[in-house]
mmCIF file with all atom_site columns, C-alpha atoms and ligand atoms in Angstrom:
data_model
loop_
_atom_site.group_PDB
_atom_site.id
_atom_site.type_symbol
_atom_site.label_atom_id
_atom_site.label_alt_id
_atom_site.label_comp_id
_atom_site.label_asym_id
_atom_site.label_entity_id
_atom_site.label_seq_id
_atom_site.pdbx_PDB_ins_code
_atom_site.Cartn_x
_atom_site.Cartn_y
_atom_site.Cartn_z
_atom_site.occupancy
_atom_site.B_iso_or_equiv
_atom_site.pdbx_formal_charge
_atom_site.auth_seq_id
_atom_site.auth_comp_id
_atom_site.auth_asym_id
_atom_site.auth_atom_id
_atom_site.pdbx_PDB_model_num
ATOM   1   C CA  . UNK P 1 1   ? 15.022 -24.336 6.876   1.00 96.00 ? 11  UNK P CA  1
ATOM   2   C CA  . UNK P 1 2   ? 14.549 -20.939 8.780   1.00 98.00 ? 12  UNK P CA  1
ATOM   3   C CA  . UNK P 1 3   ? 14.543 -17.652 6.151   1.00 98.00 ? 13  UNK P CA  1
ATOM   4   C CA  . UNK P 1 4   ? 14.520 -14.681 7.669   1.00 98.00 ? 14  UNK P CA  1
ATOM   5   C CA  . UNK P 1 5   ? 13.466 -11.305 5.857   1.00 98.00 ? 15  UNK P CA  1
ATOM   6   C CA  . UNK P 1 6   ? 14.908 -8.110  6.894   1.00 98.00 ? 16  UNK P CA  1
ATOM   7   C CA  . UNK P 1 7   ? 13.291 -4.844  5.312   1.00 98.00 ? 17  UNK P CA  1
ATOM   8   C CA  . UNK P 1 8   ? 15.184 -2.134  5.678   1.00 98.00 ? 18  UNK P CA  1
ATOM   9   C CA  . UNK P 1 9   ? 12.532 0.648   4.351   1.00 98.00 ? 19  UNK P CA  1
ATOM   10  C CA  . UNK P 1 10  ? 10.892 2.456   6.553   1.00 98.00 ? 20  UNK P CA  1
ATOM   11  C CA  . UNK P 1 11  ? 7.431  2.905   4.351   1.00 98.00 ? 21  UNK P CA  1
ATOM   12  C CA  . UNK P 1 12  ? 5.708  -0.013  5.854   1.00 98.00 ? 22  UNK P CA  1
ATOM   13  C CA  . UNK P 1 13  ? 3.754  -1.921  2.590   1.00 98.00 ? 23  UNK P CA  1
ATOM   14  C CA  . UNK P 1 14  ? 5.501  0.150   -0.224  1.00 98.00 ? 24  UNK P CA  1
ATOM   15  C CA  . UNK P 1 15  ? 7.721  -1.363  -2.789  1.00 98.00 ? 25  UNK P CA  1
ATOM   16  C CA  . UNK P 1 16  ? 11.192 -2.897  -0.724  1.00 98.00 ? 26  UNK P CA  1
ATOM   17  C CA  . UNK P 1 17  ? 7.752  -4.248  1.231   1.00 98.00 ? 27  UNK P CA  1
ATOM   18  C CA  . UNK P 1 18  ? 5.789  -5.687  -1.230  1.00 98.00 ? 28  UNK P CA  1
ATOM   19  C CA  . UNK P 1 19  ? 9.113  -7.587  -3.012  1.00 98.00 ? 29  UNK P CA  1
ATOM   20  C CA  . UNK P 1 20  ? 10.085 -8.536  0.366   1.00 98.00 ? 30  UNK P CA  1
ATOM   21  C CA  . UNK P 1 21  ? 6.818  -10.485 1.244   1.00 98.00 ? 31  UNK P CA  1
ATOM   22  C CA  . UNK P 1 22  ? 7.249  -11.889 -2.374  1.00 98.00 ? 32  UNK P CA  1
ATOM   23  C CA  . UNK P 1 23  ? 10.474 -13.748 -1.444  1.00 98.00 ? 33  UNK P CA  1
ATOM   24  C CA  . UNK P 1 24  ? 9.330  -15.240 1.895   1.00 98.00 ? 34  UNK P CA  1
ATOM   25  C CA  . UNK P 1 25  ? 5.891  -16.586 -0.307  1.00 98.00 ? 35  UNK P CA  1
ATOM   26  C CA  . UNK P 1 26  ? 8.280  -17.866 -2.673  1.00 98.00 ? 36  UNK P CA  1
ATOM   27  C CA  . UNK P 1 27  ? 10.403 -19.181 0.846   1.00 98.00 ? 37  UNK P CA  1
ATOM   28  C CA  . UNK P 1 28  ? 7.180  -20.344 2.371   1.00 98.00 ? 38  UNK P CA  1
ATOM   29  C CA  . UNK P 1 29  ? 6.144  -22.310 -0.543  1.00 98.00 ? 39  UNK P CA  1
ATOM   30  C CA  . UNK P 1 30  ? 9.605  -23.861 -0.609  1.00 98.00 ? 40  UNK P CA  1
ATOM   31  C CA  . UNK P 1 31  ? 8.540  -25.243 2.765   1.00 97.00 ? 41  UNK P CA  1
ATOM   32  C CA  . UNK P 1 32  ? 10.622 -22.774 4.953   1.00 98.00 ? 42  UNK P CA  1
ATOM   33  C CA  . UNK P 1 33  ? 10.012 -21.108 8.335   1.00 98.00 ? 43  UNK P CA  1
ATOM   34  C CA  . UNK P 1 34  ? 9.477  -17.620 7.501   1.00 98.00 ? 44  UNK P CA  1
ATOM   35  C CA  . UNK P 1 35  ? 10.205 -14.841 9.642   1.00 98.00 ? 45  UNK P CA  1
ATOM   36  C CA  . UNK P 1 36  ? 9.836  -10.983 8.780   1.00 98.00 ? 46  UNK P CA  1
ATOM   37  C CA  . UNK P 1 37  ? 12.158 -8.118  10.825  1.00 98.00 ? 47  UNK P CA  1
ATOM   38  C CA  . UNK P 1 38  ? 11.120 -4.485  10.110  1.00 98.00 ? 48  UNK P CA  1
ATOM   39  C CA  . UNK P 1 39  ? 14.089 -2.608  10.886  1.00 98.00 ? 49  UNK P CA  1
ATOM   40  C CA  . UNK P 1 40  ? 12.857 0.671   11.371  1.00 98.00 ? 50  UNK P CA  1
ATOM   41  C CA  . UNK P 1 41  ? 10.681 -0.719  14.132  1.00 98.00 ? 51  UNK P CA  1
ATOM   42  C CA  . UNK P 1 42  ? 13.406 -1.734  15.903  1.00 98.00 ? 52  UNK P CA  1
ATOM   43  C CA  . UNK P 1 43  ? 16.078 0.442   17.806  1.00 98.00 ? 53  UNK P CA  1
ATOM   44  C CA  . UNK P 1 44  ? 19.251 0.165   16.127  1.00 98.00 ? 54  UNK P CA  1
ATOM   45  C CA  . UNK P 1 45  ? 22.859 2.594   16.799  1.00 98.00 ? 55  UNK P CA  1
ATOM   46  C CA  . UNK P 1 46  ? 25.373 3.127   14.544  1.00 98.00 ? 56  UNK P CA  1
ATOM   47  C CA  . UNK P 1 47  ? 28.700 1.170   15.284  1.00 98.00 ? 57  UNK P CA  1
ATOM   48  C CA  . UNK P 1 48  ? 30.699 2.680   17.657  1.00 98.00 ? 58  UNK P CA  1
ATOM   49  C CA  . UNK P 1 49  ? 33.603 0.915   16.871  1.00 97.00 ? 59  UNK P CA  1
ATOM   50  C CA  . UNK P 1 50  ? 34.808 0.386   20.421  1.00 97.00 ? 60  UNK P CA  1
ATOM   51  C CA  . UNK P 1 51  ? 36.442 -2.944  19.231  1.00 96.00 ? 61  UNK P CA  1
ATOM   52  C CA  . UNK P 1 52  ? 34.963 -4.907  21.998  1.00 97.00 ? 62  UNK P CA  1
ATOM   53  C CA  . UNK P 1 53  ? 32.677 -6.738  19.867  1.00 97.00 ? 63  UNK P CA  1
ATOM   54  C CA  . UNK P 1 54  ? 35.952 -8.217  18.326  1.00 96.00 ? 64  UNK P CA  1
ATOM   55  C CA  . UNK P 1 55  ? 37.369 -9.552  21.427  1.00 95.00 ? 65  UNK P CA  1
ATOM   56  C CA  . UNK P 1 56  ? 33.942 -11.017 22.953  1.00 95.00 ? 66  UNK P CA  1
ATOM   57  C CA  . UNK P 1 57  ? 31.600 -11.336 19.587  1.00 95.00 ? 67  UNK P CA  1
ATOM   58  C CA  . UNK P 1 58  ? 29.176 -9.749  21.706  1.00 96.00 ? 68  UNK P CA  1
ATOM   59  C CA  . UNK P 1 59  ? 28.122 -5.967  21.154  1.00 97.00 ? 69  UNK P CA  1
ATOM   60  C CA  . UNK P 1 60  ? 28.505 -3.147  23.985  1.00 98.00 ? 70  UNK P CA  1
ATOM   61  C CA  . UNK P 1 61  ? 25.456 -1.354  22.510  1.00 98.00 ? 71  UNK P CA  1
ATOM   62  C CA  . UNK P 1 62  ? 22.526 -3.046  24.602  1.00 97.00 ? 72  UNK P CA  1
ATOM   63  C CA  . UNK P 1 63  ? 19.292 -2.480  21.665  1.00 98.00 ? 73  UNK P CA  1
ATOM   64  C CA  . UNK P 1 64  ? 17.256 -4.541  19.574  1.00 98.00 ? 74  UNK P CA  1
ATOM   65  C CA  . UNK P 1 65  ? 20.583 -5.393  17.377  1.00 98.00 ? 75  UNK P CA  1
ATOM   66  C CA  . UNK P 1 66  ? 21.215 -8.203  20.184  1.00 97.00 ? 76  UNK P CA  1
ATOM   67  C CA  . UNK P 1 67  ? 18.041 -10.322 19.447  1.00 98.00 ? 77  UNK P CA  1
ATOM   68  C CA  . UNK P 1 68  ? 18.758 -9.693  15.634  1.00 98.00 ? 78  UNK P CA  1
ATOM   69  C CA  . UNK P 1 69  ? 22.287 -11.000 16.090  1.00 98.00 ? 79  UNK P CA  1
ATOM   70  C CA  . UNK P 1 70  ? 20.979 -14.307 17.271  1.00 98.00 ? 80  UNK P CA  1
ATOM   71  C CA  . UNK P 1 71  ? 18.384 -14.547 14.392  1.00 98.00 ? 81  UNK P CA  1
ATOM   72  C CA  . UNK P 1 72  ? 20.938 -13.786 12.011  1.00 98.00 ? 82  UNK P CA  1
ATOM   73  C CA  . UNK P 1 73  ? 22.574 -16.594 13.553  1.00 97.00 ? 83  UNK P CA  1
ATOM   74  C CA  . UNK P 1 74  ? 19.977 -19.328 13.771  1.00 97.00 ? 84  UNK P CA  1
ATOM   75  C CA  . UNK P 1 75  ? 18.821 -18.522 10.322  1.00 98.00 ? 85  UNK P CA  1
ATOM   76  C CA  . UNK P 1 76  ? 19.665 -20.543 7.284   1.00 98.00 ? 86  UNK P CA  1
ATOM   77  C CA  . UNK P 1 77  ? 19.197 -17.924 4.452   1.00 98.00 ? 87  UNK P CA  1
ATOM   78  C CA  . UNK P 1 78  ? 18.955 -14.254 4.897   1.00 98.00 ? 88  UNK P CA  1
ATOM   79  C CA  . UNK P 1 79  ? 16.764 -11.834 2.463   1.00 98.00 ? 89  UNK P CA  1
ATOM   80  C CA  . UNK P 1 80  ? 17.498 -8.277  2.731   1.00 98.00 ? 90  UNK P CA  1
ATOM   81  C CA  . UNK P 1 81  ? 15.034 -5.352  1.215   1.00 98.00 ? 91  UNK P CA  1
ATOM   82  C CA  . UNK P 1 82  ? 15.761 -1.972  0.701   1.00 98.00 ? 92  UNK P CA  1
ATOM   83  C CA  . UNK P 1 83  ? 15.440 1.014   -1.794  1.00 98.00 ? 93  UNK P CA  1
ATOM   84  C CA  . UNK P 1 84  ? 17.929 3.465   -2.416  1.00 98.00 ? 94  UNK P CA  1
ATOM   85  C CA  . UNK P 1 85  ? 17.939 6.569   -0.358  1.00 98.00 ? 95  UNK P CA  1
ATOM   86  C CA  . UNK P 1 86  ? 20.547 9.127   -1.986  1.00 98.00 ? 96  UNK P CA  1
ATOM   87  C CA  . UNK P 1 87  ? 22.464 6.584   -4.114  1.00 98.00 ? 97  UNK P CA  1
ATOM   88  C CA  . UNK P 1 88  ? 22.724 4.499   -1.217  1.00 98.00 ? 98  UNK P CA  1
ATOM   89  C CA  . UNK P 1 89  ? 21.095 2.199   1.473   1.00 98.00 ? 99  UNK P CA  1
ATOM   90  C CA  . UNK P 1 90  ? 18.724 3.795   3.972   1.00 98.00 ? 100 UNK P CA  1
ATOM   91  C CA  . UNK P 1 91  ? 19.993 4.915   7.067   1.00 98.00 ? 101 UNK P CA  1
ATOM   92  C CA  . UNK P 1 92  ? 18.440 1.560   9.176   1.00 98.00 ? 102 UNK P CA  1
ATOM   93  C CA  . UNK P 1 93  ? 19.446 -1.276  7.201   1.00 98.00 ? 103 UNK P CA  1
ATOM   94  C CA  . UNK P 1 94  ? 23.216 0.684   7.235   1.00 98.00 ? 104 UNK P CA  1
ATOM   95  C CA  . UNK P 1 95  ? 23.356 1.086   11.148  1.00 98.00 ? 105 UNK P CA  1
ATOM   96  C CA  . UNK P 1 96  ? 22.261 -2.512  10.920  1.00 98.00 ? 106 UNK P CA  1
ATOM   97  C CA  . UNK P 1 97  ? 25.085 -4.041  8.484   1.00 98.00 ? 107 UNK P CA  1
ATOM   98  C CA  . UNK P 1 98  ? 27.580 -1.568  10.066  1.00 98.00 ? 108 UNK P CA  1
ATOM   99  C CA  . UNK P 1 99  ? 26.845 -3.597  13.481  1.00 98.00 ? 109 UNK P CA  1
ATOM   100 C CA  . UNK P 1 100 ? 27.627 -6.942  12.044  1.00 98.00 ? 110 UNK P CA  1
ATOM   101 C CA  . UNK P 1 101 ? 31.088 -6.115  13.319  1.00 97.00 ? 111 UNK P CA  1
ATOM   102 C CA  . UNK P 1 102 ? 30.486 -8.467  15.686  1.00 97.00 ? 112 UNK P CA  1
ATOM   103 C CA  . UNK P 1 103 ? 30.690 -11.651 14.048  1.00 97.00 ? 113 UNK P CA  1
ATOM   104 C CA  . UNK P 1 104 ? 34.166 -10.686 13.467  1.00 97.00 ? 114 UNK P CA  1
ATOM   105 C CA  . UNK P 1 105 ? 37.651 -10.601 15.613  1.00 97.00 ? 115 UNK P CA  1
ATOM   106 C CA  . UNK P 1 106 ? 40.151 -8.138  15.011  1.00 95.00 ? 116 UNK P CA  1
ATOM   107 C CA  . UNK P 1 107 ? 41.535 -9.396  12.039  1.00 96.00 ? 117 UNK P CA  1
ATOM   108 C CA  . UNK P 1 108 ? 38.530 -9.441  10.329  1.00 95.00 ? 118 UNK P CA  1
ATOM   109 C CA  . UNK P 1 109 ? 38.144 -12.793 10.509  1.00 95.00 ? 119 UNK P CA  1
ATOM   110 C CA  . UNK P 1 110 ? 34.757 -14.919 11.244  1.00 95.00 ? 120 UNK P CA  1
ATOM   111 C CA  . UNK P 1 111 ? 34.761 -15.149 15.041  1.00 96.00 ? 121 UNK P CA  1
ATOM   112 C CA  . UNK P 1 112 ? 35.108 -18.970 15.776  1.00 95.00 ? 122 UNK P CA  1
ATOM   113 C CA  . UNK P 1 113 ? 32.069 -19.779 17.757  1.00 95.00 ? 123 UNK P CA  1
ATOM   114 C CA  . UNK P 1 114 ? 30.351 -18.000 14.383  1.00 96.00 ? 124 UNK P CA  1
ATOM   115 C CA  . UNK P 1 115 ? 31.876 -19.896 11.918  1.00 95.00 ? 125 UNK P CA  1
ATOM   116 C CA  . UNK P 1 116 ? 29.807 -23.194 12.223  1.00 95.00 ? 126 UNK P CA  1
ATOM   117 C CA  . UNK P 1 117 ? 26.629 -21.192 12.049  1.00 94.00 ? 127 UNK P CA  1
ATOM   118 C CA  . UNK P 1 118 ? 27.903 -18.964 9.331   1.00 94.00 ? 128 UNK P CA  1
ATOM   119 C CA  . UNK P 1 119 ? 29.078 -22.224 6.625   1.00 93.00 ? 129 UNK P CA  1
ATOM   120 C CA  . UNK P 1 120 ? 26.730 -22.488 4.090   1.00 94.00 ? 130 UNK P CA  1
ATOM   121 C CA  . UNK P 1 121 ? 23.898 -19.598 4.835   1.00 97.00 ? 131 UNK P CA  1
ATOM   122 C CA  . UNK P 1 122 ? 22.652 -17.949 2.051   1.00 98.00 ? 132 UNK P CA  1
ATOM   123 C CA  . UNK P 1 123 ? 21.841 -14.389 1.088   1.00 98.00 ? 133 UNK P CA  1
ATOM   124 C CA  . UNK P 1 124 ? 20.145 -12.436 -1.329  1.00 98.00 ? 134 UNK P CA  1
ATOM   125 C CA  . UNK P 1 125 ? 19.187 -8.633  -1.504  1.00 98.00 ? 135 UNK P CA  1
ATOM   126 C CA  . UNK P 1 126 ? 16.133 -7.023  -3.215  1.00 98.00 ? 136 UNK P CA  1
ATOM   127 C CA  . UNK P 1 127 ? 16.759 -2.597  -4.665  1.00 98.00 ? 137 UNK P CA  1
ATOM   128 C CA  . UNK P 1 128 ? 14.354 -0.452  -5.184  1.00 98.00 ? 138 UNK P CA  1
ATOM   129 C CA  . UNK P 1 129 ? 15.397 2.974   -6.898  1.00 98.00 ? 139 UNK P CA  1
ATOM   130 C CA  . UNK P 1 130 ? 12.877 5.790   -8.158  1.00 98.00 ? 140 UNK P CA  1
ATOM   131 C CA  . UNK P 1 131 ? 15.384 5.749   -10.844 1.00 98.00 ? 141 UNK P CA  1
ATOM   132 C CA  . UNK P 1 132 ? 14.421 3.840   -14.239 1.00 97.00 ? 142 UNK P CA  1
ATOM   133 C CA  . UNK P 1 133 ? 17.683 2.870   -14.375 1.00 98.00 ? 143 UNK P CA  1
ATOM   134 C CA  . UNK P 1 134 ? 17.971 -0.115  -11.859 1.00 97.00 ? 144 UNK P CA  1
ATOM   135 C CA  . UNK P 1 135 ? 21.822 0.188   -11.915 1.00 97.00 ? 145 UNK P CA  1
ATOM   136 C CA  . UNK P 1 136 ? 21.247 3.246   -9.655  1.00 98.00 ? 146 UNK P CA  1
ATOM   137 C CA  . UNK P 1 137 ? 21.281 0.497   -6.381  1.00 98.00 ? 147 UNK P CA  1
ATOM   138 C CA  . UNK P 1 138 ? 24.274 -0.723  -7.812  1.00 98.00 ? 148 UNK P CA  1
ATOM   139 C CA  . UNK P 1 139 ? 26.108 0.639   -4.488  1.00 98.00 ? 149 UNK P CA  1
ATOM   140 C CA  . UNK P 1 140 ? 23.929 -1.414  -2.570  1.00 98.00 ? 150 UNK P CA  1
ATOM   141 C CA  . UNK P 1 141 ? 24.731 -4.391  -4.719  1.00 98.00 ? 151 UNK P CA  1
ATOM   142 C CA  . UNK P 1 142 ? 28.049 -4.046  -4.095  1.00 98.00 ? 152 UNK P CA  1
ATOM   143 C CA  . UNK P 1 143 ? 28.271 -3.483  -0.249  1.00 98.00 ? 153 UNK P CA  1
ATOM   144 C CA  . UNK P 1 144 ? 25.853 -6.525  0.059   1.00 98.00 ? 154 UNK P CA  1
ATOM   145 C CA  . UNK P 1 145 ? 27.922 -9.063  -2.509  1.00 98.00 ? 155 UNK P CA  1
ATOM   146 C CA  . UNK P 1 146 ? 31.100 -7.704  -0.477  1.00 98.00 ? 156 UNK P CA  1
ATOM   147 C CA  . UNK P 1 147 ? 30.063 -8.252  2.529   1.00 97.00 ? 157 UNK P CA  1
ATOM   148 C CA  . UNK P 1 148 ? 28.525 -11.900 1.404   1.00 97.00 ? 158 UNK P CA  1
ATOM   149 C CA  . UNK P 1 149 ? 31.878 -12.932 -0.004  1.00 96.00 ? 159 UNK P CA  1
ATOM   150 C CA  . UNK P 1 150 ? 33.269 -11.494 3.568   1.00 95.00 ? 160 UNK P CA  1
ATOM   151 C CA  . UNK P 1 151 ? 31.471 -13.621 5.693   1.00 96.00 ? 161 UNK P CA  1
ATOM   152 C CA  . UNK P 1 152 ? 31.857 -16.634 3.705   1.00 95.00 ? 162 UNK P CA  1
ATOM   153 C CA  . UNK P 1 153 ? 28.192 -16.423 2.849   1.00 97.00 ? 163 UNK P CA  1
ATOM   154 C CA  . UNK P 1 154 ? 26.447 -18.336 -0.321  1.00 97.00 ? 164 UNK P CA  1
ATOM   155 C CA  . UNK P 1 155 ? 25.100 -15.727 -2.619  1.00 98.00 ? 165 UNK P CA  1
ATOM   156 C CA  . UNK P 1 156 ? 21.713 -16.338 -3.833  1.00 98.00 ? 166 UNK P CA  1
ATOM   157 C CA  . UNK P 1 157 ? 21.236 -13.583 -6.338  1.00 98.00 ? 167 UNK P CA  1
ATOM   158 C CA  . UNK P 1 158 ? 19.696 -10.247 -6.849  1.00 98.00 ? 168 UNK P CA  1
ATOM   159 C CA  . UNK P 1 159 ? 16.459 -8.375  -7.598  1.00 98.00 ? 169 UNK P CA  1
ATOM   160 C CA  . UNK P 1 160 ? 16.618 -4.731  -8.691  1.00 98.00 ? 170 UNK P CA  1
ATOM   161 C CA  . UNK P 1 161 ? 13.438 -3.234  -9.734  1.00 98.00 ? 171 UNK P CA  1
ATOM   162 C CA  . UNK P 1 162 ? 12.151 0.559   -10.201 1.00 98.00 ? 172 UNK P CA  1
ATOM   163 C CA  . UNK P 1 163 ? 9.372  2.080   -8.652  1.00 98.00 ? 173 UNK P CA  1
ATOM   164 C CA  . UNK P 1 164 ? 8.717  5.289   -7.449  1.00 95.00 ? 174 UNK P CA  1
ATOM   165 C CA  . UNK P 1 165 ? 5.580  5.872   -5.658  1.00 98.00 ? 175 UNK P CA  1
ATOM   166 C CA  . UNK P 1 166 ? 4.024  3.591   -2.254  1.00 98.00 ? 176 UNK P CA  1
ATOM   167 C CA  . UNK P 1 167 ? 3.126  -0.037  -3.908  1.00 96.00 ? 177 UNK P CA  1
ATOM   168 C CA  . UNK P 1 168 ? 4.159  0.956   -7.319  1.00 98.00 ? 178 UNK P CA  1
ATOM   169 C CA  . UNK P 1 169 ? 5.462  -2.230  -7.881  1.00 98.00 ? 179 UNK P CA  1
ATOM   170 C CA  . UNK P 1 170 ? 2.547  -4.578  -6.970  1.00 97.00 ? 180 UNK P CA  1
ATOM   171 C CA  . UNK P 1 171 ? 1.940  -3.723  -10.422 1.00 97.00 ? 181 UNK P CA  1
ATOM   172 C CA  . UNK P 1 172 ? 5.179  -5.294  -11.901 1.00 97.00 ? 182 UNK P CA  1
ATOM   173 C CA  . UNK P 1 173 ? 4.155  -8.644  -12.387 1.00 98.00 ? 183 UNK P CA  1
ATOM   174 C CA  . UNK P 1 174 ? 7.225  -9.987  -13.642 1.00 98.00 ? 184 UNK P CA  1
ATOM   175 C CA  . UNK P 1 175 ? 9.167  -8.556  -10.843 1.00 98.00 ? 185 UNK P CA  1
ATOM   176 C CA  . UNK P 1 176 ? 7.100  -9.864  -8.438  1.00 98.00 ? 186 UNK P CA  1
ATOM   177 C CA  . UNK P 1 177 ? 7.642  -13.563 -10.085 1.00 98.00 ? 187 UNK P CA  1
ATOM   178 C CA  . UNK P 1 178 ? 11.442 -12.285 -9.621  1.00 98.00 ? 188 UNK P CA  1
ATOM   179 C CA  . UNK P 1 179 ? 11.536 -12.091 -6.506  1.00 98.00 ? 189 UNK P CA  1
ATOM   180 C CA  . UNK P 1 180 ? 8.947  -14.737 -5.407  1.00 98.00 ? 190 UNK P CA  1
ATOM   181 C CA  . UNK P 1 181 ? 11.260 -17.277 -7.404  1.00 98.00 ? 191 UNK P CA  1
ATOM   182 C CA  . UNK P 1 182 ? 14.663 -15.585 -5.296  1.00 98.00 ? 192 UNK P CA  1
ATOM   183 C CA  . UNK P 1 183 ? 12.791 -16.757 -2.245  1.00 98.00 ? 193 UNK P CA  1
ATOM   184 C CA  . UNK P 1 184 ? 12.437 -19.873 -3.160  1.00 98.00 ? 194 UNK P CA  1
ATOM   185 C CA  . UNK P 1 185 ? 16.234 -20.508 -4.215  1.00 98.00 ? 195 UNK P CA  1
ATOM   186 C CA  . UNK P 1 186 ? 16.956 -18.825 -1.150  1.00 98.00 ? 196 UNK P CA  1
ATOM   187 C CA  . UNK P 1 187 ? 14.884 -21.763 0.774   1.00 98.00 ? 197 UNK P CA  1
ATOM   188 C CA  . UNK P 1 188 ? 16.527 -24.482 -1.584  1.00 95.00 ? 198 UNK P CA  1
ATOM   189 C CA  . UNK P 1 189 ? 19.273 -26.331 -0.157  1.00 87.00 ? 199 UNK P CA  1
HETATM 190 C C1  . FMN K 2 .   ? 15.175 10.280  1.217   1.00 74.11 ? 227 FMN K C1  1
HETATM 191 C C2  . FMN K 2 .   ? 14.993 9.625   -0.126  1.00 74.11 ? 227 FMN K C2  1
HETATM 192 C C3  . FMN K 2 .   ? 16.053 9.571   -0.994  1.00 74.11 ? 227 FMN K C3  1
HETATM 193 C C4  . FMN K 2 .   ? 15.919 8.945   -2.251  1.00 74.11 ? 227 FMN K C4  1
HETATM 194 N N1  . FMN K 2 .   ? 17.003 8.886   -3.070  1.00 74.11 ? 227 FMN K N1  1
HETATM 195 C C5  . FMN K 2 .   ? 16.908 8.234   -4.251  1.00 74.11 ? 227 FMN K C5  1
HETATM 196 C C6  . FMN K 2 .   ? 18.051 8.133   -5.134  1.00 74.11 ? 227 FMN K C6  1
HETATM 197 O O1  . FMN K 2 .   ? 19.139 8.628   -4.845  1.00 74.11 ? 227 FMN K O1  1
HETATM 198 N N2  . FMN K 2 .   ? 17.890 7.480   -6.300  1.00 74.11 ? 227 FMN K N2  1
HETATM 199 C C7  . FMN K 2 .   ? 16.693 6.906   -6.676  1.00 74.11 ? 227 FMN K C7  1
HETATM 200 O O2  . FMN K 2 .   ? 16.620 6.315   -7.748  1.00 74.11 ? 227 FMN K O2  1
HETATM 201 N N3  . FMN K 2 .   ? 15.611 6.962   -5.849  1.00 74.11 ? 227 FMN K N3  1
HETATM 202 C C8  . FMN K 2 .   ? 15.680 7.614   -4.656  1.00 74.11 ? 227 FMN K C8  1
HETATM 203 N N4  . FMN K 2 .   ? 14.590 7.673   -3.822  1.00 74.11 ? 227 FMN K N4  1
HETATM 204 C C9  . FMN K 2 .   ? 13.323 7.036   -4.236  1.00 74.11 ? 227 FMN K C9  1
HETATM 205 C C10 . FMN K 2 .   ? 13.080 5.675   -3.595  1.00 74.11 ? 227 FMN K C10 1
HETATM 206 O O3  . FMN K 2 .   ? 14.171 4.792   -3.813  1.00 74.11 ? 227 FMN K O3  1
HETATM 207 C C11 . FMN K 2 .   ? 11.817 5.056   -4.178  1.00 74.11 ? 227 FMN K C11 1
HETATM 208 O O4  . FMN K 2 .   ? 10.714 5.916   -3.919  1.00 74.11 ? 227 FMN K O4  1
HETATM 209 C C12 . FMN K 2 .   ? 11.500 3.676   -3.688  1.00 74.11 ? 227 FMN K C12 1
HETATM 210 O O5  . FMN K 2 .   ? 10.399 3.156   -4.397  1.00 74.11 ? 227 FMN K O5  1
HETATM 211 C C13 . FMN K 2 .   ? 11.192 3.632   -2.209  1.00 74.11 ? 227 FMN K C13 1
HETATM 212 O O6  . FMN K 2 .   ? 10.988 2.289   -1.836  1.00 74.11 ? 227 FMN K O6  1
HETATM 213 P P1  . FMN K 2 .   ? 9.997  1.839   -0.654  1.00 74.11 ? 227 FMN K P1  1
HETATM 214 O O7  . FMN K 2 .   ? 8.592  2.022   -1.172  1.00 74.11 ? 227 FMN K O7  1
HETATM 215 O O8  . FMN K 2 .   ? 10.358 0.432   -0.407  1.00 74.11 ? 227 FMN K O8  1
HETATM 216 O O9  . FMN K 2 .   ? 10.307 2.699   0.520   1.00 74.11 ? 227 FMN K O9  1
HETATM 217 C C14 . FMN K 2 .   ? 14.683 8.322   -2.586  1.00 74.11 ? 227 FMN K C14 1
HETATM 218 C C15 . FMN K 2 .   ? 13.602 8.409   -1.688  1.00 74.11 ? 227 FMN K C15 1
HETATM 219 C C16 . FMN K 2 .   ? 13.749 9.030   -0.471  1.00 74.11 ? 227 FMN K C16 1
HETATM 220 C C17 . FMN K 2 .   ? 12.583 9.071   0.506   1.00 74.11 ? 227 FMN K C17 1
#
């Protein structure tokens, strides 16, 4: 079982960070290969929408997105982290969802050669808003559940916690336990 983590904050050890490590802990302890991708040390472009990708399931952009593609691929459960920046997902892990365009054709369908690797991975998603009111990533919910349902993924679940300042939330026991215990589903076949 391979999980992959992909953080999509760019404060290196604050909160979408902490939660993050949390889930691939809760993952590891599961007895899954664990592997952590810090999007914002990667170089990532925004979809061009050139509508190559949909002919040859292989992107025109030549970045880092390439080598994420194939981890995305060989992965069995996927945990995404991110907080909300202006009632929304951060700039990197957007440019990032926006280029899994190509594991599609063009009718939106599953490109064949994906769909045997795409049958029966899992996701989940962690939020973090400043907000006390959690439902403020409820965007983010919603573009992530979407797109799971989309790709014919299996939906783990969601953590949405509030925290405002770096490593707020190391403080938030429960939370933690939250998402420690979402990794570990996530790593449960
Ligand atoms: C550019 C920017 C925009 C933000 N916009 C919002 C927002 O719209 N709503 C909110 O509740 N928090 C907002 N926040 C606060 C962050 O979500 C919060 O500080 C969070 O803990 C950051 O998580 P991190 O430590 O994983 O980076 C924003 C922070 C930044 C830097």
């Amino acid at each position: 079982m391979k999980v992959l983590g992909i953080l999509g904050s760019p404060r290196i050890g604050g909160n979408s960070d902490i939660l993050l490590d949390q889930a691939l802990a809760g993952a590891r302890e599961a007895g899954a290969e664990i592997e952590k991708i810090i999007l914002s040390q990667k170089k990532i472009s925004g979809c061009l929408d050139c509508g190559k990708c949909n002919e040859t399931g292989v992107c025109v952009i030549k970045d880092d997105m390439g080598e994420i593609h194939s981890k995305i691929l060989e992965a069995d459960a996927l945990i995404h982290s991110v907080p909300v920046y202006f009632w929304a997902m951060t700039s990197q892990m957007k440019a990032y969802l926006d280029r899994w365009c190509a594991f599609f054709d063009e009718q939106w369908s599953m490109q064949k050669a994906y769909r045997p690797k795409f049958n029966g991975k899992k996701i989940a998603l962690i939020t973090i808003c400043g907000d006390s009111n959690i439902s403020t990533a409820d965007p983010i919910v919603h573009s992530f559940k979407n797109t799971s349902d989309f790709a014919g993924l299996t939906w783990v679940g969601v953590v949405q916690a509030s925290a405002g300042s770096k490593g707020d939330i190391s403080r938030n026991e429960a939370v933690k336990k939250k998402a420690f215990d979402l990794g570990k589903k996530a790593a449960t076949p």
